[in-house]
Amino acid sequence: MLSFVPAIAAVLQHAPEHAEDESPFEVLFSHVVPQHSTEVFGLVWWNIQWFQLAAVGLIFLFFLPVRNAIREGSGGRMLRVLAGWVAWIRDEMVYANMGEKDGRRFAPYFLSIFFFIAFMNLFGLVPKGATATASVYVTAALAILTFLIMVVGGMVVQGPGKFWVSLVPSGVPGWLLPLIFVLEVAGLLIKPFALTIRLMANMVGGHLVLLSFMGLMFYFGAENGAAVGWAVAPLTTGMSVFIMIIEGFVALLQAYIFTLLSIVFVGQCLHPDH
Amino acid sequence: MLNLLIQEGGSMAMAAVGAGLAVIGAGIGIGKIGGDANSAIARQPEASGDIRGSSLIFAALIEGATFFAIVVGLLFALK
């Protein structure tokens, strides 16, 4: 079974160039890693960037009509579902964790980031799709946005100096202050880092589980003859479909968790006392 | 047994063992969160929304650390 791992390593190291002599396993795995798509003005354009653009396009396509539907209370069934979803995120996630005053300012940003991540995650489940959030660069950029809002927002609301002072909770004895301050600053940096790793690893992990189940039939086919591979195929396909359904749930759950944790972290930085 | 693993698969096998160990810890933690959340909901069904939300957050925090360990294992396996 360990013969999987060198295949993954080989594909990771020089994935896109050798398109001709690929095994089915490598074809499947090429779905997981980003690839060069084309060049625009001398810059390499990766295939996941098309899906990022498509996610932005889908947000405009779906949610521009929703604005009118919410304002006028009109619209079809689809619009009402989307409007209810937006209102749920605003009320249950943003307002519930930040309060209505701050929430009103930040709700557009968190709504955009939720649906951006959700659409990027779901694009990984359609045929020929690629998951932009399975790239650590994409999730790191999103987490850096959260980090900037935490620090800059905290410094704007509380004042530049008082933000760093209020990192340390009140009531700490004097000799502990330097240690607690270092710990709190480290915590400030670890939070966006954990956001990055969590989203990226969830997306890559789901694809790898799917890949392992699909790769099982090629493994059995190559080791024990094609007949065994065909015999195993229905079982592994069924398991893959099952994992795929779970992936659809995880795609939405991870968008929810990324957004919710961002809301909680930003809320803590704006008003440290609660 | 660890010697056998190192002979057979080298650092890759050890990376797999490390990923498995990380998942054991996460399984204990998330299982405890799930069990306690369920018993809390059974005791106070009217607070189920809040309990579900906060248990999701705590599960996600554990999951982040676990995924960090698994990614470290994966990076060593691919070296």
Coordinates of N, CA and C in Angstrom, one line a residue, chain A residues 61-194:
Chain A
L61 N -23.8 37.0 -9.6 CA -25.0 36.5 -10.2 C -26.1 36.1 -9.3
F62 N -25.8 35.5 -8.1 CA -26.8 35.1 -7.2 C -27.3 36.2 -6.3
F63 N -26.4 37.1 -5.9 CA -26.7 37.9 -4.8 C -27.1 39.4 -5.1
L64 N -26.8 39.8 -6.4 CA -27.3 41.1 -6.8 C -28.9 41.1 -6.8
P65 N -29.6 40.1 -7.3 CA -31.0 40.1 -7.2 C -31.5 40.0 -5.8
V66 N -30.7 39.4 -4.9 CA -31.2 39.2 -3.5 C -31.3 40.5 -2.8
R67 N -30.4 41.5 -3.2 CA -30.5 42.8 -2.6 C -31.9 43.4 -2.8
N68 N -32.4 43.3 -4.0 CA -33.7 43.9 -4.3 C -34.8 43.0 -3.6
A69 N -34.6 41.7 -3.6 CA -35.6 40.9 -2.9 C -35.7 41.2 -1.5
I70 N -34.6 41.5 -0.8 CA -34.7 41.8 0.6 C -35.4 43.2 0.8
R71 N -35.0 44.1 0.0 CA -35.5 45.5 0.2 C -37.0 45.5 -0.1
E72 N -37.4 44.8 -1.2 CA -38.8 45.0 -1.6 C -39.7 43.8 -1.1
G73 N -39.1 42.8 -0.5 CA -39.8 41.6 -0.1 C -40.5 40.8 -1.2
S74 N -39.9 40.9 -2.4 CA -40.4 40.2 -3.5 C -39.5 39.1 -3.9
G75 N -39.7 38.5 -5.1 CA -38.8 37.5 -5.6 C -39.4 36.1 -5.5
G76 N -38.7 35.2 -6.4 CA -39.2 33.8 -6.5 C -38.7 33.0 -5.3
R77 N -38.9 31.7 -5.4 CA -38.6 30.8 -4.3 C -37.1 30.8 -4.1
M78 N -36.3 30.7 -5.1 CA -34.8 30.7 -5.1 C -34.3 31.9 -4.4
L79 N -34.8 33.1 -4.8 CA -34.4 34.3 -4.2 C -34.7 34.4 -2.7
R80 N -35.9 33.9 -2.4 CA -36.3 33.9 -0.9 C -35.4 33.0 -0.1
V81 N -35.0 31.8 -0.7 CA -34.1 31.0 0.1 C -32.7 31.7 0.3
L82 N -32.2 32.3 -0.8 CA -30.9 33.0 -0.7 C -31.0 34.2 0.3
A83 N -32.1 34.9 0.2 CA -32.3 36.0 1.1 C -32.4 35.6 2.6
G84 N -33.0 34.4 2.8 CA -33.1 33.9 4.1 C -31.7 33.5 4.6
W85 N -30.9 32.9 3.7 CA -29.6 32.5 4.1 C -28.8 33.7 4.5
V86 N -28.8 34.7 3.7 CA -28.1 36.0 4.0 C -28.5 36.5 5.3
A87 N -29.8 36.6 5.6 CA -30.3 37.1 6.8 C -29.9 36.3 8.0
W88 N -29.9 34.9 7.8 CA -29.4 34.0 8.9 C -28.0 34.3 9.2
I89 N -27.1 34.4 8.2 CA -25.7 34.7 8.5 C -25.6 36.0 9.2
R90 N -26.3 37.1 8.8 CA -26.2 38.4 9.4 C -26.7 38.3 10.9
D91 N -27.8 37.7 11.1 CA -28.4 37.7 12.4 C -27.7 36.8 13.4
E92 N -27.5 35.5 12.9 CA -27.1 34.5 13.8 C -25.6 34.4 14.0
M93 N -24.8 34.9 12.9 CA -23.4 34.8 13.0 C -22.8 36.1 13.3
V94 N -23.1 37.2 12.6 CA -22.4 38.5 12.7 C -23.0 39.2 13.9
Y95 N -24.3 39.4 13.9 CA -24.9 40.2 15.0 C -24.8 39.5 16.4
A96 N -24.9 38.2 16.3 CA -24.9 37.4 17.6 C -23.5 37.5 18.3
N97 N -22.5 37.6 17.5 CA -21.1 37.6 18.0 C -20.5 38.9 18.1
M98 N -20.9 39.9 17.3 CA -20.2 41.2 17.4 C -21.1 42.3 17.9
G99 N -22.4 42.0 18.1 CA -23.3 43.1 18.4 C -23.8 43.8 17.2
E100 N -24.9 44.5 17.3 CA -25.5 45.0 16.1 C -24.8 46.2 15.5
K101 N -24.1 47.0 16.4 CA -23.5 48.3 16.0 C -22.3 47.9 15.1
D102 N -21.4 47.1 15.6 CA -20.2 46.7 14.8 C -20.6 45.8 13.7
G103 N -21.6 44.9 14.0 CA -22.0 43.9 13.0 C -22.5 44.6 11.7
R104 N -23.2 45.7 11.8 CA -23.7 46.4 10.7 C -22.6 46.9 9.8
R105 N -21.5 47.3 10.4 CA -20.3 47.7 9.5 C -19.7 46.5 8.9
F106 N -19.5 45.4 9.6 CA -18.7 44.3 9.1 C -19.5 43.2 8.3
A107 N -20.8 43.2 8.4 CA -21.6 42.2 7.8 C -21.3 42.0 6.3
P108 N -21.2 43.1 5.5 CA -20.9 42.9 4.1 C -19.6 42.1 3.8
Y109 N -18.6 42.4 4.6 CA -17.3 41.7 4.4 C -17.5 40.2 4.8
F110 N -18.1 39.9 5.9 CA -18.2 38.5 6.3 C -19.2 37.7 5.4
L111 N -20.2 38.4 4.9 CA -21.1 37.7 3.9 C -20.3 37.4 2.7
S112 N -19.5 38.3 2.2 CA -18.7 38.1 1.0 C -17.8 36.9 1.2
I113 N -17.1 37.0 2.3 CA -16.0 35.9 2.5 C -16.7 34.6 2.7
F114 N -17.9 34.5 3.3 CA -18.6 33.2 3.5 C -18.9 32.7 2.1
F115 N -19.5 33.4 1.3 CA -20.0 32.9 0.0 C -18.8 32.7 -0.9
F116 N -17.8 33.5 -0.8 CA -16.5 33.3 -1.6 C -15.9 31.9 -1.3
I117 N -15.8 31.6 0.0 CA -15.2 30.4 0.4 C -16.1 29.2 0.0
A118 N -17.4 29.4 0.2 CA -18.3 28.3 0.0 C -18.3 28.0 -1.5
F119 N -18.4 29.0 -2.4 CA -18.4 28.7 -3.8 C -17.0 28.0 -4.2
M120 N -15.9 28.5 -3.7 CA -14.6 27.9 -4.1 C -14.6 26.5 -3.6
N121 N -15.1 26.2 -2.4 CA -15.1 24.8 -1.9 C -16.0 23.9 -2.8
L122 N -17.1 24.4 -3.2 CA -18.1 23.6 -3.9 C -17.6 23.4 -5.4
F123 N -16.7 24.3 -5.9 CA -16.2 24.1 -7.2 C -15.3 22.9 -7.3
G124 N -14.7 22.5 -6.2 CA -13.9 21.3 -6.2 C -14.7 20.0 -6.4
L125 N -16.0 20.1 -6.2 CA -16.9 18.9 -6.3 C -17.5 18.7 -7.6
V126 N -17.4 19.7 -8.5 CA -18.0 19.6 -9.8 C -17.0 18.9 -10.8
P127 N -17.4 18.2 -11.8 CA -16.4 17.6 -12.7 C -15.6 18.7 -13.4
K128 N -14.3 18.4 -13.5 CA -13.3 19.3 -14.1 C -13.0 20.5 -13.3
G129 N -13.6 20.5 -12.1 CA -13.4 21.7 -11.2 C -12.1 21.5 -10.4
A130 N -11.6 22.6 -9.9 CA -10.5 22.6 -9.0 C -10.8 23.4 -7.7
T131 N -10.3 23.0 -6.6 CA -10.6 23.7 -5.3 C -9.6 24.7 -5.1
A132 N -10.0 26.0 -5.2 CA -9.0 27.1 -5.0 C -8.6 27.1 -3.5
T133 N -9.5 26.7 -2.6 CA -9.1 26.8 -1.2 C -8.3 25.6 -0.8
A134 N -8.0 24.7 -1.7 CA -7.0 23.6 -1.3 C -5.6 24.1 -1.5
S135 N -5.4 25.3 -2.0 CA -4.1 25.9 -2.1 C -3.8 26.8 -0.9
V136 N -2.6 26.6 -0.3 CA -2.4 27.3 1.0 C -2.2 28.8 0.7
Y137 N -1.9 29.2 -0.5 CA -1.7 30.6 -0.8 C -3.1 31.3 -0.7
V138 N -4.1 30.7 -1.2 CA -5.5 31.3 -1.2 C -5.9 31.5 0.2
T139 N -5.9 30.4 1.0 CA -6.4 30.5 2.4 C -5.5 31.4 3.2
A140 N -4.2 31.5 2.9 CA -3.3 32.4 3.7 C -3.7 33.8 3.4
A141 N -4.1 34.1 2.1 CA -4.5 35.5 1.8 C -5.8 35.8 2.5
L142 N -6.7 34.9 2.6 CA -8.0 35.2 3.3 C -7.7 35.4 4.8
A143 N -6.8 34.6 5.4 CA -6.5 34.7 6.8 C -5.8 36.0 7.1
I144 N -4.9 36.4 6.1 CA -4.2 37.7 6.4 C -5.2 38.8 6.4
L145 N -6.2 38.8 5.5 CA -7.3 39.8 5.6 C -7.9 39.8 6.9
T146 N -8.3 38.6 7.5 CA -8.8 38.6 8.8 C -7.9 39.2 9.8
F147 N -6.6 38.9 9.7 CA -5.6 39.4 10.7 C -5.5 40.9 10.6
L148 N -5.5 41.4 9.4 CA -5.4 42.9 9.2 C -6.6 43.6 9.8
I149 N -7.8 43.0 9.6 CA -9.0 43.6 10.2 C -8.9 43.5 11.7
M150 N -8.4 42.4 12.3 CA -8.2 42.3 13.7 C -7.3 43.4 14.3
V151 N -6.1 43.5 13.7 CA -5.1 44.5 14.3 C -5.5 45.9 14.0
V152 N -5.8 46.2 12.7 CA -6.1 47.6 12.3 C -7.4 48.0 12.9
G153 N -8.4 47.1 12.8 CA -9.7 47.5 13.4 C -9.6 47.7 14.9
G154 N -8.8 46.9 15.6 CA -8.6 47.0 17.0 C -7.9 48.3 17.3
M155 N -6.9 48.7 16.5 CA -6.2 49.9 16.8 C -7.0 51.1 16.5
V156 N -7.9 51.0 15.5 CA -8.8 52.2 15.2 C -9.8 52.4 16.2
V157 N -10.4 51.3 16.7 CA -11.5 51.4 17.6 C -11.0 51.8 19.0
Q158 N -9.9 51.1 19.5 CA -9.5 51.3 20.9 C -8.4 52.4 21.0
G159 N -7.8 52.8 19.8 CA -6.6 53.6 19.9 C -5.4 52.8 19.7
P160 N -4.4 53.3 19.0 CA -3.2 52.5 18.6 C -2.5 51.9 19.8
G161 N -2.2 52.7 20.9 CA -1.5 52.2 22.0 C -2.3 51.3 22.9
K162 N -3.6 51.7 23.1 CA -4.4 51.0 24.0 C -4.8 49.6 23.5
F163 N -4.7 49.4 22.2 CA -5.0 48.0 21.7 C -3.9 47.1 22.2
W164 N -2.7 47.5 22.1 CA -1.6 46.5 22.6 C -1.6 46.4 24.1
V165 N -2.0 47.5 24.8 CA -2.1 47.3 26.3 C -3.2 46.4 26.7
S166 N -4.3 46.5 26.0 CA -5.5 45.7 26.4 C -5.4 44.3 25.9
L167 N -4.3 43.9 25.2 CA -4.1 42.5 24.9 C -4.0 41.7 26.2
V168 N -3.3 42.3 27.2 CA -3.2 41.6 28.5 C -4.4 41.8 29.3
P169 N -5.0 40.7 29.8 CA -6.2 40.8 30.6 C -5.9 41.5 31.9
S170 N -6.9 42.2 32.4 CA -6.6 42.9 33.7 C -6.6 42.0 34.8
G171 N -5.8 42.4 35.9 CA -5.7 41.5 37.1 C -4.6 40.6 37.0
V172 N -3.7 40.7 36.1 CA -2.5 39.9 36.0 C -1.4 40.5 36.9
P173 N -0.8 39.7 37.8 CA 0.3 40.2 38.6 C 1.5 40.7 37.8
G174 N 2.2 41.7 38.3 CA 3.2 42.5 37.6 C 4.3 41.7 37.0
W175 N 4.8 40.7 37.7 CA 5.9 40.0 37.2 C 5.5 39.0 36.1
L176 N 4.2 38.8 35.9 CA 3.8 37.9 34.8 C 3.6 38.7 33.5
L177 N 3.5 40.1 33.6 CA 3.1 40.9 32.5 C 3.9 40.6 31.2
P178 N 5.2 40.6 31.2 CA 5.9 40.4 30.0 C 5.6 39.0 29.3
L179 N 5.5 38.0 30.2 CA 5.2 36.7 29.6 C 3.9 36.6 29.0
I180 N 2.9 37.2 29.7 CA 1.5 37.1 29.2 C 1.4 37.9 27.9
F181 N 2.1 39.1 27.8 CA 2.1 39.9 26.6 C 2.7 39.1 25.4
V182 N 3.8 38.4 25.6 CA 4.4 37.7 24.5 C 3.4 36.6 24.1
L183 N 2.8 35.9 25.1 CA 1.8 34.8 24.8 C 0.7 35.4 24.0
E184 N 0.2 36.6 24.4 CA -1.0 37.1 23.7 C -0.7 37.5 22.3
V185 N 0.5 38.1 22.1 CA 0.9 38.5 20.7 C 1.1 37.2 19.8
A186 N 1.7 36.2 20.4 CA 1.8 34.9 19.7 C 0.4 34.4 19.4
G187 N -0.5 34.5 20.3 CA -1.9 34.0 20.0 C -2.5 34.8 18.9
L188 N -2.2 36.1 18.8 CA -2.7 36.9 17.7 C -2.2 36.4 16.4
L189 N -1.0 35.9 16.3 CA -0.4 35.4 15.1 C -0.9 34.0 14.8
I190 N -1.1 33.2 15.9 CA -1.5 31.8 15.6 C -2.9 31.7 15.1
K191 N -3.8 32.6 15.5 CA -5.2 32.5 15.1 C -5.3 32.5 13.6
P192 N -4.8 33.5 12.8 CA -4.9 33.4 11.4 C -4.2 32.2 10.8
F193 N -3.0 31.8 11.4 CA -2.3 30.7 10.9 C -3.2 29.4 11.0
A194 N -3.9 29.3 12.1 CA -4.8 28.1 12.3 C -5.9 28.2 11.3

